[in-house]
């Protein structure tokens, strides 16, 4: 049946009847948002979004982010209509194990058209700010008169939940400052959240707040029907080029359902009886399930044709660009292809033990100074700790709106402000855009503020570099509020992320090398405030294995494994033991995750049978039982004082560790321990 | 020397010359904020703040929060002037190991006058919202005509850093909705943040934003001098009783220093030459260090006398209240004394294996229904997941401004909105106020959004209950964006917090019991979405030990240890093994931290020598090597699908675990393993 409706109504009603079927079959999911947002989604996709489903990674496509990701039945339906790699069968597999249509949209898992992962509220709008930053930056870097290679819009739909999250507030404030004119957000203002009416706890004036941030704002009173109003508002938003735009669209959640406008339609299937009524109401055959009228397919496929024409035109433009600007063309091509420039390894500084001690945050700055000029895709900054994180390389230009006279959009140094969570979500957006490698920096302890987004870097396979300094009690006087204890354990327990805690100059260089080469996962660089000596035995390339024998003695009786600032402590302790004729091996483990990925043979060569292992790390011992027979660390909060006092207070000095090593040796005297790698399930 | 200045100037200049001395001696810290905020701090403490340093826990004292906690030299100086337990010697020990004057203010560590921990930016203002909620609630609950027992103000100073943090935005939005008229915040608007001028990235209109939240706002153009303006603004703010107040005070960071108004004075000692000039400028003897003119001491001690008079008057009022309202008096006394009501244990539901399976989130709801009536100090709510977290007990009234007609301030159920981080920080404030036990709820995965504040619950010894449901892949279809994997490892690695993952009804009751009895640390209750059977062998009181032998067989050959939903899986697996004649012990470990605190003897009785231990937990295995020889869990992200499918997909079914158990037995056949508790350093 193809009801006699104008094509817009037919398309919208298709969404409004299909979404309940999708959710009903799964008997799980959220029909309310798709039904309420169908008009704005249809207007966006049919009248504005420029994309080619057959070339889904086309650089200059418009980006669409469904920030209220729980409404993903809508997104999956739109992608299916547009002709992305998402079939009707996939819609029928909604929320089933192994399907292409999980409960929330997951970027980085091969489903085209999903730009960033959403669902955890506030992430989508914040990452969209990153998408818009990437666009502005690449446009300023590569566009030339007559060659508007990069000029796409970033469109967002977000709901009340996103509007209440701090990560959204942080990113929206920065977006206003940055005057990101190509960012257009539609706020699905349906007055309903899970607990009920938004009157329960969300009565702020959202429009006034966004005005305060410097956004351009508009209101659509009847978002259930006023397609022309939505259209004009988006057109007006596009014309405002020096401000991001917020369009508040008043809608009815679950529009068409018997419980429309109520919380009931938010997060549960409507039930067959209601679905039958919905279909009748919209002129659809109530007996038919998963029905898309052919006219709607035809209409959307025609749009897709427009999109593919645009993308082909762009290919031609890019080909002419190659002639006019061969170097820029080669550069952008390299970056789009995710190819690192040559010469990275050669550029990285190497050190010998004769070099003076340096803090790894400072060594990181030296690396950044070396690589920034040859790695133009590196773009990022600090959450207002530039002088402490040491993340701004010499000659860096700020990423700023030109009108501020503080930088330009071609600048690569982002002043994130004290917005750690927003920073991480923005980095996800920049990475998702492509052709850039973003980084964000703060004190390691404050990665806890940003974990909601860091987790999505890992889940979405985004290459983001988190440069985290002041990594332990070694930061000293700032005290326990700023000293990470549990932080590294939490990062190590997170899947698909590399955590580097380099011990010296070579390991810092090596950590950057491996982090840059890891194109499909994020990395955390965990760096000291205090100076560290350069160690005998460290090498850049050894970082690749995650852990390695740094120093050894024939017939070593005991083994220390340590990371970062505690590796030199292990070396010093080994030297003390040597004075008493006790032979120790020292293992440096700059990256736990990479070591886990090595062959058993290699791992057993580092931690062989019969050799008691003592781990030393100036934070929680949690997790170290995996490798070590004895774990030395700090299982309480830290303290405020000069860092050398603190190391002493917490027993992280050779004289204390020597005693523990001797006890360990005595304990294992008559019964050498198995390697911790010996395992019943190997 | 006592310069001839009016007493206000003298006091302010005392702060402005003393703070640089404090920071200089430590050669570490932040002189800029104390020098810039001296006028507003002096006005607040000398003209407004009602407090009795000799009775620092007086319930009705005004609360003061220095949200820009890095400026704590200011706070310590004010507390010293007021006569709190903080001496001049303590000021000289600023930022030294073991001193009472750490690098950021730490509540819960015996330094009176520090209401909440600050330093991690945004936390102070957000916790202040909690302090104001507690005040409003206790006032509505206990005040009677003629007995305004609770009517204190909460005063806050916050800076640009706090203003950029999402946690601040979340809490400020809610404070506006809640019309918290006794909350008065002074915004130290000095246009400087660490990276430089706020023009770099913070150009929003803060006043307009707070207006949008529903705050009353005022601006002081010259906060360096305009004491009368600040005074009048605070007076005006006090008169506005249905809105929180923001007073933007334009100041000069490091006022009086040669680099005043620049970032340089933010976070490093001024240096002796500059300090000499500062002292000259303010008419102080440049040779004298740590100098407080006697007039200033006298002036402040007179204020302290006013405070002690007020607190004594309150004691008398409270004594008359005892006669008029003996029950309320007894109740408030009990609550102020941190005494739990009688009958808690008796009220907790008990179960037998014959009872039908129930989700632990539902069991939590049953507990809340039982205890809410007898535990009136329990106050809290959910971050907009009430129907999923099941945290609203029958008959609960919402904590709402009466004008909303949605509740009253006597209500105990808080609609936090989708504001996890704000919620946790607010709970810290409610706990810090005293006489209340706050709780906050969301999905367990989204405690990651709130960690910045949860960490401060632990660091500050605040009793906050975090009720976290949907605790694993067992939540099913919502998928990996919502399924915790690393989350429990991170919580276990955090010091001073109890994490409970109960396996059934008795353990849920027991977890609440122990969490409520833990008056000086937070607890996390980690609860399932899916139903679980009630287990043979579980008892409420067994939770106290953290882990216990739930089921056993004589000469058990293998031991399973599990938590929460995986305990019944372990039981089922043991039953499968029994069919093949293999005897297994099952240990339930509802709280890792409590088990760690038990005697070695007890722990060895649970995990004795010779018994291979297999851990089963449907999340990261990180950390389990501490107890188990084999760790079964999920070390990747989860998946979207019905939960039974997911348990199968990840091998968390008896048939898979049986195979692993057999391999483990084979491995240890000829060499029984030591208990993991055997340890060289015991
Ligand atoms: Ca909504
Ligand atoms: Ca400032």
Coordinates of C-alpha atoms and ligand atoms in Angstrom, one line a residue, chain A residues 384, chain B residues 33 68 70 158-162 164 187-194 196 198 251 253 266, ligand 2:
Chain A
X384 CA 44.2 25.4 30.4
Chain B
X33 CA 43.9 34.5 43.9
X68 CA 39.0 27.9 43.4
X70 CA 44.3 26.5 44.6
X158 CA 34.8 30.7 42.5
X159 CA 37.0 31.6 39.6
X160 CA 37.1 31.3 35.8
X161 CA 38.3 27.7 36.0
X162 CA 35.3 26.6 38.0
X164 CA 34.3 26.5 32.6
X187 CA 32.7 35.0 41.0
X188 CA 36.2 36.2 41.0
X189 CA 36.2 37.6 37.5
X190 CA 39.9 38.4 37.0
X191 CA 40.1 37.6 33.2
X192 CA 43.1 35.4 33.8
X193 CA 43.4 31.7 33.6
X194 CA 46.5 29.5 33.4
X196 CA 46.6 33.6 29.8
X198 CA 40.3 34.4 29.3
X251 CA 39.2 41.8 40.3
X253 CA 44.7 38.8 40.1
X266 CA 48.7 32.7 39.4
Ligands
LIG2 CA1 40.8 33.5 36.9

